[in-house]
PDB file of C-alpha atoms in Angstrom:
ATOM      1  CA  SER A   1      84.210 103.072 104.030  1.00 89.00           C
ATOM      2  CA  ILE A   2      80.448 102.414 103.916  1.00 93.00           C
ATOM      3  CA  LEU A   3      81.043  98.746 104.755  1.00 95.00           C
ATOM      4  CA  TYR A   4      83.036  99.803 107.823  1.00 96.00           C
ATOM      5  CA  LEU A   5      80.154 101.976 109.019  1.00 96.00           C
ATOM      6  CA  LEU A   6      77.615  99.242 108.323  1.00 95.00           C
ATOM      7  CA  ALA A   7      79.695  96.667 110.210  1.00 94.00           C
ATOM      8  CA  MET A   8      79.922  99.057 113.171  1.00 95.00           C
ATOM      9  CA  ARG A   9      76.237 100.024 113.211  1.00 95.00           C
ATOM     10  CA  GLU A  10      74.647  96.766 112.102  1.00 91.00           C
ATOM     11  CA  PRO A  11      76.930  93.813 112.858  1.00 90.00           C
ATOM     12  CA  GLY A  12      75.807  90.368 111.770  1.00 88.00           C
ATOM     13  CA  ASN A  13      74.843  91.264 108.209  1.00 94.00           C
ATOM     14  CA  LEU A  14      76.326  90.431 104.855  1.00 94.00           C
ATOM     15  CA  TYR A  15      75.598  92.260 101.626  1.00 96.00           C
ATOM     16  CA  LEU A  16      74.734  91.363  98.068  1.00 96.00           C
ATOM     17  CA  ALA A  17      76.498  93.894  95.848  1.00 96.00           C
ATOM     18  CA  SER A  18      74.969  94.384  92.405  1.00 96.00           C
ATOM     19  CA  LEU A  19      77.504  96.150  90.167  1.00 95.00           C
ATOM     20  CA  ASN A  20      75.980  98.309  87.482  1.00 95.00           C
ATOM     21  CA  ARG A  21      76.906 100.876  84.849  1.00 92.00           C
ATOM     22  CA  LEU A  22      75.319 102.815  82.026  1.00 91.00           C
ATOM     23  CA  ASP A  23      75.416 101.035  78.683  1.00 90.00           C
ATOM     24  CA  LYS A  24      75.836 102.735  75.298  1.00 92.00           C
ATOM     25  CA  THR A  25      72.102 103.476  75.158  1.00 94.00           C
ATOM     26  CA  GLY A  26      72.103 105.216  78.553  1.00 92.00           C
ATOM     27  CA  ILE A  27      70.317 102.383  80.362  1.00 93.00           C
ATOM     28  CA  ARG A  28      71.763 101.225  83.671  1.00 92.00           C
ATOM     29  CA  ARG A  29      72.653  97.524  83.513  1.00 93.00           C
ATOM     30  CA  HIS A  30      73.285  95.311  86.529  1.00 92.00           C
ATOM     31  CA  ASP A  31      75.738  92.755  85.217  1.00 90.00           C
ATOM     32  CA  HIS A  32      77.560  91.254  88.201  1.00 93.00           C
ATOM     33  CA  VAL A  33      76.763  90.265  91.779  1.00 95.00           C
ATOM     34  CA  ALA A  34      79.216  89.718  94.629  1.00 95.00           C
ATOM     35  CA  VAL A  35      78.697  88.777  98.272  1.00 95.00           C
ATOM     36  CA  LEU A  36      80.436  91.100 100.743  1.00 96.00           C
ATOM     37  CA  VAL A  37      80.953  90.005 104.346  1.00 94.00           C
ATOM     38  CA  PRO A  38      82.249  92.872 106.510  1.00 95.00           C
ATOM     39  CA  TYR A  39      83.303  92.077 110.081  1.00 93.00           C
ATOM     40  CA  PHE A  40      85.759  92.851 112.855  1.00 94.00           C
ATOM     41  CA  ARG A  41      88.207  90.239 114.084  1.00 92.00           C
ATOM     42  CA  GLU A  42      88.681  89.804 117.832  1.00 91.00           C
ATOM     43  CA  SER A  43      91.843  91.921 117.508  1.00 94.00           C
ATOM     44  CA  GLY A  44      89.705  94.799 116.186  1.00 93.00           C
ATOM     45  CA  GLU A  45      90.966  94.481 112.611  1.00 95.00           C
ATOM     46  CA  PHE A  46      88.284  95.288 110.040  1.00 96.00           C
ATOM     47  CA  ARG A  47      87.907  92.719 107.260  1.00 94.00           C
ATOM     48  CA  VAL A  48      85.694  92.246 104.210  1.00 95.00           C
ATOM     49  CA  ASP A  49      85.491  88.813 102.639  1.00 93.00           C
ATOM     50  CA  VAL A  50      84.369  88.911  99.003  1.00 95.00           C
ATOM     51  CA  PHE A  51      82.805  86.035  97.077  1.00 95.00           C
ATOM     52  CA  GLU A  52      82.022  86.253  93.376  1.00 92.00           C
ATOM     53  CA  SER A  53      81.698  83.838  90.485  1.00 87.00           C
ATOM     54  CA  ALA A  54      82.076  80.834  92.817  1.00 82.00           C
ATOM     55  CA  SER A  55      85.429  82.105  94.170  1.00 90.00           C
ATOM     56  CA  GLU A  56      86.718  84.076  97.120  1.00 93.00           C
ATOM     57  CA  THR A  57      88.355  87.259  95.866  1.00 93.00           C
ATOM     58  CA  SER A  58      89.067  90.627  97.483  1.00 94.00           C
ATOM     59  CA  ILE A  59      87.724  94.166  97.599  1.00 93.00           C
ATOM     60  CA  GLY A  60      90.868  95.279  95.760  1.00 93.00           C
ATOM     61  CA  ALA A  61      90.275  92.801  92.928  1.00 94.00           C
ATOM     62  CA  LEU A  62      86.625  93.793  92.663  1.00 92.00           C
ATOM     63  CA  MET A  63      87.457  97.506  92.550  1.00 92.00           C
ATOM     64  CA  ALA A  64      90.242  96.963  89.991  1.00 93.00           C
ATOM     65  CA  ARG A  65      87.840  95.192  87.612  1.00 88.00           C
ATOM     66  CA  ALA A  66      85.022  97.715  87.983  1.00 87.00           C
ATOM     67  CA  PRO A  67      86.514 101.069  89.062  1.00 89.00           C
ATOM     68  CA  ARG A  68      83.688 103.196  87.633  1.00 88.00           C
ATOM     69  CA  ASP A  69      80.732 100.927  88.325  1.00 92.00           C
ATOM     70  CA  PHE A  70      78.056 101.811  90.839  1.00 94.00           C
ATOM     71  CA  VAL A  71      77.116  99.325  93.546  1.00 94.00           C
ATOM     72  CA  HIS A  72      73.656  98.617  94.918  1.00 95.00           C
ATOM     73  CA  LEU A  73      73.862  96.907  98.326  1.00 96.00           C
ATOM     74  CA  VAL A  74      71.183  94.594  99.681  1.00 96.00           C
ATOM     75  CA  ARG A  75      71.463  93.662 103.360  1.00 96.00           C
ATOM     76  CA  VAL A  76      71.059  90.008 104.333  1.00 94.00           C
ATOM     77  CA  ALA A  77      70.990  88.954 107.978  1.00 91.00           C
ATOM     78  CA  ALA A  78      73.648  86.340 108.692  1.00 83.00           C
ATOM     79  CA  ASP A  79      72.583  83.310 110.689  1.00 74.00           C
ATOM     80  CA  SER A  80      73.575  83.433 114.357  1.00 69.00           C
ATOM     81  CA  SER A  81      75.980  80.555 113.716  1.00 71.00           C
ATOM     82  CA  PHE A  82      77.906  82.590 111.103  1.00 66.00           C
ATOM     83  CA  ASP A  83      81.626  82.414 111.858  1.00 67.00           C
ATOM     84  CA  PRO A  84      83.983  84.307 109.527  1.00 60.00           C
ATOM     85  CA  PRO A  85      86.841  82.225 108.146  1.00 61.00           C
ATOM     86  CA  PRO A  86      90.284  82.537 109.758  1.00 58.00           C
ATOM     87  CA  LEU A  87      92.706  85.115 108.352  1.00 50.00           C
ATOM     88  CA  ARG A  88      94.912  83.639 105.663  1.00 53.00           C
TER      89      ARG A  88
END
């Protein structure tokens, strides 16, 4: 839901998502990064494209692999020529 709000309030950004969790020693470890691209299609449909480990995946796949991880988001301004890929 936070990506929906961010796409509404600050369109034109993508996000680096650093997934992290506590290890056995109690130290928080950031061990995976994904790129999240939230946007609205012309029809008004909200979409989030997810890229990780050199592949396009999905929010569902990311959440299934790391259901208890925390996510630190870093905003990155998309270039004005950014054009989301067509719906598959």
